mmCIF file of C-alpha atoms and ligand atoms in Angstrom:
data_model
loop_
_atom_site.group_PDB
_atom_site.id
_atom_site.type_symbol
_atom_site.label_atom_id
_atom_site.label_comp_id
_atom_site.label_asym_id
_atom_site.label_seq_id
_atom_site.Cartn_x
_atom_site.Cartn_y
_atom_site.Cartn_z
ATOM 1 C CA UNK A 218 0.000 0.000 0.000
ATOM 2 C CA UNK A 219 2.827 2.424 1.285
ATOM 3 C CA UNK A 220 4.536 1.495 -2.432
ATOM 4 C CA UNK A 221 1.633 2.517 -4.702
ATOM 5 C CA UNK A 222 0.812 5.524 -2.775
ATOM 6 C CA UNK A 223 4.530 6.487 -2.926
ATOM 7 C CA UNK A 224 4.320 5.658 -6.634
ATOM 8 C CA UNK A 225 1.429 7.978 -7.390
ATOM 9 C CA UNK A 226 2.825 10.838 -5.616
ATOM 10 C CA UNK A 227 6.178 10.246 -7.622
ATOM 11 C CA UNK A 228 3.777 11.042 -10.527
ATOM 12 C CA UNK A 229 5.062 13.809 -12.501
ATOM 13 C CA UNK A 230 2.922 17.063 -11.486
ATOM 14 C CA UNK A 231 1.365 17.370 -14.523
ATOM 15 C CA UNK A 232 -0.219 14.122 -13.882
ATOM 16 C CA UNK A 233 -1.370 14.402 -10.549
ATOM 17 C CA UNK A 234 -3.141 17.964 -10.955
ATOM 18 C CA UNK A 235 -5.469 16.726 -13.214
ATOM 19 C CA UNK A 236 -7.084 15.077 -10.110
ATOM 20 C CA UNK A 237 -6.575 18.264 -8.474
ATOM 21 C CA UNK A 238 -9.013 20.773 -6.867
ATOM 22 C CA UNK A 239 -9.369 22.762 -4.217
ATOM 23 C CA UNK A 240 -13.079 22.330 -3.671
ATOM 24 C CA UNK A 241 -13.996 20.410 -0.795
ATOM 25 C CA UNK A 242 -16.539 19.090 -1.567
ATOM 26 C CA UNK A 243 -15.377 17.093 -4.481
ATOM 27 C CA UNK A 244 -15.073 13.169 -3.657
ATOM 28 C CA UNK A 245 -11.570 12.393 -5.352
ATOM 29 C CA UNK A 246 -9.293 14.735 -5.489
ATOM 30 C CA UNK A 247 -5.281 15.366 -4.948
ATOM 31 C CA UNK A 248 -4.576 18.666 -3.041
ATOM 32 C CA UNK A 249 -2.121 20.598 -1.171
ATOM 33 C CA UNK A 250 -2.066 22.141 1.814
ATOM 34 C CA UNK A 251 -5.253 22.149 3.895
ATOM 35 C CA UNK A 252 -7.337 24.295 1.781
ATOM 36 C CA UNK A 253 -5.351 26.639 -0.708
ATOM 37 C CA UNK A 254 -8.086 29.200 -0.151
ATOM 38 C CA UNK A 255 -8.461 29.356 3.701
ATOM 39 C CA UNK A 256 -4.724 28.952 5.007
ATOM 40 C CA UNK A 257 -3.402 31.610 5.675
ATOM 41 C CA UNK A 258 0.319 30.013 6.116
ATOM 42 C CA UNK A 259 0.575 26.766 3.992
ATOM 43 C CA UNK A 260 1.316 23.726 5.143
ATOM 44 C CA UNK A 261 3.800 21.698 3.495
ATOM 45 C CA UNK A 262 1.583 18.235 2.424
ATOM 46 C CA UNK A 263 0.237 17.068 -0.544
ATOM 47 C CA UNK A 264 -2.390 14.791 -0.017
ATOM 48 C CA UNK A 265 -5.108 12.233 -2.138
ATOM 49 C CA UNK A 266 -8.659 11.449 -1.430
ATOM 50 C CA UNK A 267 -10.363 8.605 -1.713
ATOM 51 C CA UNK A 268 -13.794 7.603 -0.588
ATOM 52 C CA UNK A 269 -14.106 4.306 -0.191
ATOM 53 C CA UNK A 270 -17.787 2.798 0.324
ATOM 54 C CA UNK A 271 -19.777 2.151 -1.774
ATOM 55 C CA UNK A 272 -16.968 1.819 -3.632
ATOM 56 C CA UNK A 273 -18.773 1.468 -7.348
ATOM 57 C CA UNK A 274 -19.915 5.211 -6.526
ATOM 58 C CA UNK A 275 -15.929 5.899 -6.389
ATOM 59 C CA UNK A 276 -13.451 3.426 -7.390
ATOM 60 C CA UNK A 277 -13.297 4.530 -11.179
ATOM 61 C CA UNK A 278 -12.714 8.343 -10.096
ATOM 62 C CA UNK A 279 -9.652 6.641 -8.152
ATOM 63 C CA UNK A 280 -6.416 7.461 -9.979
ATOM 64 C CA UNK A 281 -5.860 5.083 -12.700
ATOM 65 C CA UNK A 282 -2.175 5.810 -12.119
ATOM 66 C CA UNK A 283 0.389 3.536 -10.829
ATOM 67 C CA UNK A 284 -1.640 0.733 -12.969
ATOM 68 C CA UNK A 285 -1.859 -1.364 -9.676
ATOM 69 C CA UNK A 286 -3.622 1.775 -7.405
ATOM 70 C CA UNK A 287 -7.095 0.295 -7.523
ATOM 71 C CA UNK A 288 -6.652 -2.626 -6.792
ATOM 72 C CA UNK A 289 -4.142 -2.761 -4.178
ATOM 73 C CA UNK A 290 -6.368 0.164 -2.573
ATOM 74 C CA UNK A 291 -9.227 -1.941 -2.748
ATOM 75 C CA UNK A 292 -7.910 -4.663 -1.082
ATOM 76 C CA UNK A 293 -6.340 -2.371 1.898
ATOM 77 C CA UNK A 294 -9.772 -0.557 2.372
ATOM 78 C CA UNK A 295 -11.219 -3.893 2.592
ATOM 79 C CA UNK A 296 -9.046 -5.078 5.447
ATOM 80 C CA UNK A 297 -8.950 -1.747 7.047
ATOM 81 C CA UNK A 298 -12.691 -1.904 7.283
ATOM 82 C CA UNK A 299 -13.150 -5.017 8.624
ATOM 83 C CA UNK A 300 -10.060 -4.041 11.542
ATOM 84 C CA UNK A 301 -12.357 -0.582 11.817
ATOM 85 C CA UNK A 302 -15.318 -3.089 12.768
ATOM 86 C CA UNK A 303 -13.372 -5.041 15.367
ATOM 87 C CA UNK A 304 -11.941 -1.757 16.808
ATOM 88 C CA UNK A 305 -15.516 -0.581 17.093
ATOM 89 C CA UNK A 306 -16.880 -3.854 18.686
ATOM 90 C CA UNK A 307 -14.140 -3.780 21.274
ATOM 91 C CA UNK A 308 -14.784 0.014 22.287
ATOM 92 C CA UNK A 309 -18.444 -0.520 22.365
ATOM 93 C CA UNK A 310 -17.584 -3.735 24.917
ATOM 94 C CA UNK A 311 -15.585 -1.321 26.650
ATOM 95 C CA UNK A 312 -18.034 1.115 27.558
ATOM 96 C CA UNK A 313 -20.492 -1.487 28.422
ATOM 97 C CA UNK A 314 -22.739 -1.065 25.756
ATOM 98 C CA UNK A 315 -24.101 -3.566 22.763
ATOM 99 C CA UNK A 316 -21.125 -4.745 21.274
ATOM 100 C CA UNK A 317 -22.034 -3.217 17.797
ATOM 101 C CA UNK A 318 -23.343 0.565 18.754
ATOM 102 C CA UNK A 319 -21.058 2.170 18.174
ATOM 103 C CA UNK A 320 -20.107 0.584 14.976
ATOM 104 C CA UNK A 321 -23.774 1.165 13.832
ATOM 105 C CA UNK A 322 -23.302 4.782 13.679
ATOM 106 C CA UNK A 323 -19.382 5.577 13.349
ATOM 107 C CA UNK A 324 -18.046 2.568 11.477
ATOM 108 C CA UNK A 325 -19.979 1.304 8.734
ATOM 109 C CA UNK A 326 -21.221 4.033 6.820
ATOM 110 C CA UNK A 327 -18.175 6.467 5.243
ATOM 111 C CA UNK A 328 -14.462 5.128 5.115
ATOM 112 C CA UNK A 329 -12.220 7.392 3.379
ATOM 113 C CA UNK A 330 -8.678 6.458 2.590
ATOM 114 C CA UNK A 331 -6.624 9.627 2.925
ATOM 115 C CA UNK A 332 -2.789 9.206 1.877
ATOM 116 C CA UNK A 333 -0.598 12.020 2.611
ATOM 117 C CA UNK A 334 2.376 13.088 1.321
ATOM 118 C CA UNK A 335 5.230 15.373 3.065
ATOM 119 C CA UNK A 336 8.388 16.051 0.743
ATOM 120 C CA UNK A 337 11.431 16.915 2.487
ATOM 121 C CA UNK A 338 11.527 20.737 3.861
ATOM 122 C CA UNK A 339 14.714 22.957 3.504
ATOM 123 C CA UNK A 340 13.458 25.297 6.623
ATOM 124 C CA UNK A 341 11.128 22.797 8.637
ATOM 125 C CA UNK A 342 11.178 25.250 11.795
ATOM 126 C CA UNK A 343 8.960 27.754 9.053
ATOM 127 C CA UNK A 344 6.206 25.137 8.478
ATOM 128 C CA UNK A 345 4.338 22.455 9.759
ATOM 129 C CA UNK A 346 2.869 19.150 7.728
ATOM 130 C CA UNK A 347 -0.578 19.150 9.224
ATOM 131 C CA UNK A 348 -1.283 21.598 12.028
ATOM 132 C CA UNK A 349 -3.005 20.764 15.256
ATOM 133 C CA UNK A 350 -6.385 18.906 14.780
ATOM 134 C CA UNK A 351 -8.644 16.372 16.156
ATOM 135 C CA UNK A 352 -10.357 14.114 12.990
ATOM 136 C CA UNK A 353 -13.683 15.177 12.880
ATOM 137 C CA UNK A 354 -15.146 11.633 12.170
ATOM 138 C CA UNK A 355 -15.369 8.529 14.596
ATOM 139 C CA UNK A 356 -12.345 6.334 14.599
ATOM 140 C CA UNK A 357 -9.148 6.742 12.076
ATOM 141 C CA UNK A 358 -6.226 3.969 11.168
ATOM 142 C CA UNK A 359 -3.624 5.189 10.452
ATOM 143 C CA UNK A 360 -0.409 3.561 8.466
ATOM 144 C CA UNK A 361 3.055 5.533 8.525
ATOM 145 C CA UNK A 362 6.192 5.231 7.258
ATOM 146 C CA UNK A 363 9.497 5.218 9.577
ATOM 147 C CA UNK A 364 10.307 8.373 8.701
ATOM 148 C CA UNK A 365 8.310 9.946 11.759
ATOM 149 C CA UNK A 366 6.883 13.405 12.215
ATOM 150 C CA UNK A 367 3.092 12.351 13.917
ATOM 151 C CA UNK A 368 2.501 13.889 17.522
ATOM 152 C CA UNK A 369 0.038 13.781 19.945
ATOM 153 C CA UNK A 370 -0.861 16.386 22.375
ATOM 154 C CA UNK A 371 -0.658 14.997 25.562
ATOM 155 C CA UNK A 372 -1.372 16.573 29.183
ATOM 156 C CA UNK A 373 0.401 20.087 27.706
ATOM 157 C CA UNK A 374 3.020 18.564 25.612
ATOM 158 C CA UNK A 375 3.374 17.245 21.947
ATOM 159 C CA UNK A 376 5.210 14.053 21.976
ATOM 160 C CA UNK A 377 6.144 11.892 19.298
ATOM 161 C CA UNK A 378 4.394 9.210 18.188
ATOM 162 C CA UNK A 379 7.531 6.944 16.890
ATOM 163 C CA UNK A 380 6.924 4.287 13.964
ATOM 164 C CA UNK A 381 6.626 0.964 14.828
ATOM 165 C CA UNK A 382 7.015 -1.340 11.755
ATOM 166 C CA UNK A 383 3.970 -3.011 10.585
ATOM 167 C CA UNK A 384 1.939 -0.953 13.503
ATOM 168 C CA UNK A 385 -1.042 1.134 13.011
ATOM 169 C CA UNK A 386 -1.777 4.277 15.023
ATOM 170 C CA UNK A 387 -5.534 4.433 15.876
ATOM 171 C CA UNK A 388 -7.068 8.183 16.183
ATOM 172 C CA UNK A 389 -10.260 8.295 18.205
ATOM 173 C CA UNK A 390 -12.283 11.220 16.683
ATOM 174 C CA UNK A 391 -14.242 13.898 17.527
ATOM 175 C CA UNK A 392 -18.080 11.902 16.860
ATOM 176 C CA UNK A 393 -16.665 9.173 19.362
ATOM 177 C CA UNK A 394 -16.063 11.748 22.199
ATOM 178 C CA UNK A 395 -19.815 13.368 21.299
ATOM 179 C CA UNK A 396 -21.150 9.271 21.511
ATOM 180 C CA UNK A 397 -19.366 8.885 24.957
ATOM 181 C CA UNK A 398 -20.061 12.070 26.295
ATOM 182 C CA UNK A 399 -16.292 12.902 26.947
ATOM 183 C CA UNK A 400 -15.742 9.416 28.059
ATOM 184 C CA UNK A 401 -13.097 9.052 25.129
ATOM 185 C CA UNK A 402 -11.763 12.032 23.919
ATOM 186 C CA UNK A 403 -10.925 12.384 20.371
ATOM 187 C CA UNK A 404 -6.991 13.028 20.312
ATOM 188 C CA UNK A 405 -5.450 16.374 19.456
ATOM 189 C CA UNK A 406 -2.575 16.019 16.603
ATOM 190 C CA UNK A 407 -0.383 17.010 14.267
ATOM 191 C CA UNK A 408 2.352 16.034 11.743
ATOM 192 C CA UNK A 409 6.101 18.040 11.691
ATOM 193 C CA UNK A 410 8.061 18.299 8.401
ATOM 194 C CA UNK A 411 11.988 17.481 8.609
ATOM 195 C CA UNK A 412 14.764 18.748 5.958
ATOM 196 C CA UNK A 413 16.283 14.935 5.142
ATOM 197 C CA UNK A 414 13.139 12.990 4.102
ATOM 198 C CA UNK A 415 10.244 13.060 2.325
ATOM 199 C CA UNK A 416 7.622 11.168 4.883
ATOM 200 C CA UNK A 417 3.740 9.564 3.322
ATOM 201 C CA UNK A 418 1.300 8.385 5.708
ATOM 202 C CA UNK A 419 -2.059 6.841 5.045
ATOM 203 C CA UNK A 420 -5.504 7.887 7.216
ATOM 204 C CA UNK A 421 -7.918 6.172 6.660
ATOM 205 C CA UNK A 422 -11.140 7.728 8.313
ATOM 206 C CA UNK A 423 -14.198 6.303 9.360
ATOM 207 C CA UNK A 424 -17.157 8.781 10.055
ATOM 208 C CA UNK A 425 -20.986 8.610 10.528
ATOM 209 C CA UNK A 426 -23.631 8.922 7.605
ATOM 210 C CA UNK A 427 -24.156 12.655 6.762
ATOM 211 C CA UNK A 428 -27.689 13.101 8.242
ATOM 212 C CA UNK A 429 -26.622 10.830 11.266
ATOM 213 C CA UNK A 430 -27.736 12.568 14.406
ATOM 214 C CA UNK A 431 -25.300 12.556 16.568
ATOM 215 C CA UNK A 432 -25.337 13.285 20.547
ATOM 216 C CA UNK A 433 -24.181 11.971 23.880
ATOM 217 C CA UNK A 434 -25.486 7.785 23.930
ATOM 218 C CA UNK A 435 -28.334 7.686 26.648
ATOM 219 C CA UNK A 436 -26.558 4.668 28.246
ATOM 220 C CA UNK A 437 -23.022 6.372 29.181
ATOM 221 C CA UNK A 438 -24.793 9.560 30.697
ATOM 222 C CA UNK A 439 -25.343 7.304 34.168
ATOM 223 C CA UNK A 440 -27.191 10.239 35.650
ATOM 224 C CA UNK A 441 -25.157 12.915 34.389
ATOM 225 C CA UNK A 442 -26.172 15.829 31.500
ATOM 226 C CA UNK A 443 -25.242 15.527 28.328
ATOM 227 C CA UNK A 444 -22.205 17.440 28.152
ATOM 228 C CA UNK A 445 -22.300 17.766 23.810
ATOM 229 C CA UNK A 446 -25.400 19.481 22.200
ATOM 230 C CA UNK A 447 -26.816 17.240 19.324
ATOM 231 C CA UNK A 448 -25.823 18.092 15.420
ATOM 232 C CA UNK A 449 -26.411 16.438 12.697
ATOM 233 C CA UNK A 450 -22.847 15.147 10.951
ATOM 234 C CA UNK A 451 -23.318 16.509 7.695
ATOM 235 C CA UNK A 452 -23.395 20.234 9.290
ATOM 236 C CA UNK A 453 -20.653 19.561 11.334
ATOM 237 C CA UNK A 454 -18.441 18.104 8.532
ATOM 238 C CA UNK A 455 -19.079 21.271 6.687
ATOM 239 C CA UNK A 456 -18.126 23.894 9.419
ATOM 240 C CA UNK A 457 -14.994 21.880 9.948
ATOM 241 C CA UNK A 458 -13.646 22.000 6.363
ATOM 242 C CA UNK A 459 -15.552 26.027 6.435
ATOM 243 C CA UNK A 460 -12.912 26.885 9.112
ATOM 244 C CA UNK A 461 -9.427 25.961 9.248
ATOM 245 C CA UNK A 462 -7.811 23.857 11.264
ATOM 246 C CA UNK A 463 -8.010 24.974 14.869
ATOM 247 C CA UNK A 464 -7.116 22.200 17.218
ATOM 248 C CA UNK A 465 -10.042 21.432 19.159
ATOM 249 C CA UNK A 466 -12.374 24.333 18.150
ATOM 250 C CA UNK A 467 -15.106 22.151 15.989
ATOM 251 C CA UNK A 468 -15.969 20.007 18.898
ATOM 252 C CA UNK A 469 -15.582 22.236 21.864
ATOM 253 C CA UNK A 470 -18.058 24.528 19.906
ATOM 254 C CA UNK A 471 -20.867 21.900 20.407
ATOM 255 C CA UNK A 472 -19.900 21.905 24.520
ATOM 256 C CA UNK A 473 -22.931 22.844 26.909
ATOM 257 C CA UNK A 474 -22.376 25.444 29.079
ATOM 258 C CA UNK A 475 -23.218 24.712 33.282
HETATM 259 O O1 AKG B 716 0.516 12.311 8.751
HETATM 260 C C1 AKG B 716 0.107 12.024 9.869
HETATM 261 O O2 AKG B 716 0.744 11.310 10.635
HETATM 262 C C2 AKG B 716 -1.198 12.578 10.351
HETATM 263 C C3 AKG B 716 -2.270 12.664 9.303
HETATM 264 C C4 AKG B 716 -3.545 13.189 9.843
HETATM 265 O O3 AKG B 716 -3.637 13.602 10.964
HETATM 266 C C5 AKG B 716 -4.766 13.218 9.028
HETATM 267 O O4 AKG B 716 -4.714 12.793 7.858
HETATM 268 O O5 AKG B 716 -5.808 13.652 9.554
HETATM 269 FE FE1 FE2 B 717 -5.684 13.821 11.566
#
């Protein structure tokens, strides 16, 4: 998987930008930055997106370049799916509820398969790869190179999240710490450029159907108010790609007050 998406990005540029825009709300598309038109300092990442389910909506939008992306992509979203489900099984268990709520609403409705792509910086300390964020959907799986630049933000402090080889790093996201009322947070990251190497990563996100309502489960309030204010997904997803990235902002926007 790391290979192909490594091949397509070695595409010459000509190539890749005629899957390029800078709309968001166009299914496949290569990009730059975070949004060209909002960011006010860009950040040093090229990135590709693919949606995943259904995939006959989207495979043949999918860059037909390397020869082997579909394919190998399909198989990987099929495998990452089916670890999404088991990941959302065991943190339903966790929380006491029925093992498949909270794969109901965050894990089997949109997967998209996000590589990213951060050449090699000549003044890293000017830029960043991805600034601070949480992932606005339910649960991410992530797949990164060794090259290293991911951190989390942790009690006050970024730290590193080293590569482990043949490890994924799982994101919780922001619709998971809405379901749980805070129980799990969704984690605050970000991704560093450095001057030697070029670095690729691969997200792959799973989030909740667009008119999904989404608040606080019933089950995991155990007496206590709902600390989130209900929203509908689709509105949410749209005032998070309306604003930049701002850490925690989208989510802590939907906090009750008292
Ligand atoms: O490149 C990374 O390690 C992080 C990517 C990421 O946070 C994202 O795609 O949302
Ligand atoms: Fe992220």
């Amino acid at each position: 998987m790391m290979q192909v998406c490594q091949e397509f990005f070695d595409l010459p540029t000509e190539e890749k930008m005629e899957l390029y825009s800078d709309d968001t709300l166009k299914p496949v598309r290569f990009g730059t930055s975070y949004s060209l038109s909002k960011d006010t300092v860009l950040e040093w990442r090229d990135y590709l997106r693919c949606p995943c389910r259904p995939l006959s909506d989207f495979i043949h939008l999918w860059p037909a370049k390397p020869s082997t992306f579909r394919e190998v992509t399909m198989e990987y979203s099929k495998e990452i799916a089916a670890l999404a489900k088991r990941l959302c099984y065991a943190l339903s268990e966790s929380l006491g509820l029925e093992s498949e709520c909270l794969y109901e609403v965050i894990g089997k409705h949109q997967q998209i398969l996000m590589p990213n792509h951060y050449p090699a910086c000549p003044n890293p300390d000017l830029t960043i790869g991805l600034s601070a964020h949480s992932d606005a959907g339910g649960i991410t799986i992530l797949l990164q190179d060794h090259v290293g630049g991911l951190e989390v933000f942790n009690e006050g402090q970024w730290i590193a999240v080293k590569p482990l080889p043949d490890a994924f790093v799982v994101n919780l996201a922001d619709q998971t710490q809405i379901l749980t009322n805070g129980k799990y947070k969704s984690v605050e990251h970000r991704a560093t450029v450095n001057a030697q190497r070029a670095r690729i990563s691969i997200s792959t996100f799973f989030q909740p159907a667009a008119d999904a309502k989404i608040a606080p489960i019933p089950e995991l309030l155990g007496g206590q108010p709902p600390m989130y204010r209900e929203s509908l997904f689709g509105v949410y997803l749209r005032d998070f790609f309306t604003n930049r990235l701002n850490r925690k902002s989208a989510v802590d926007s939907l906090k009750l007050s008292g």
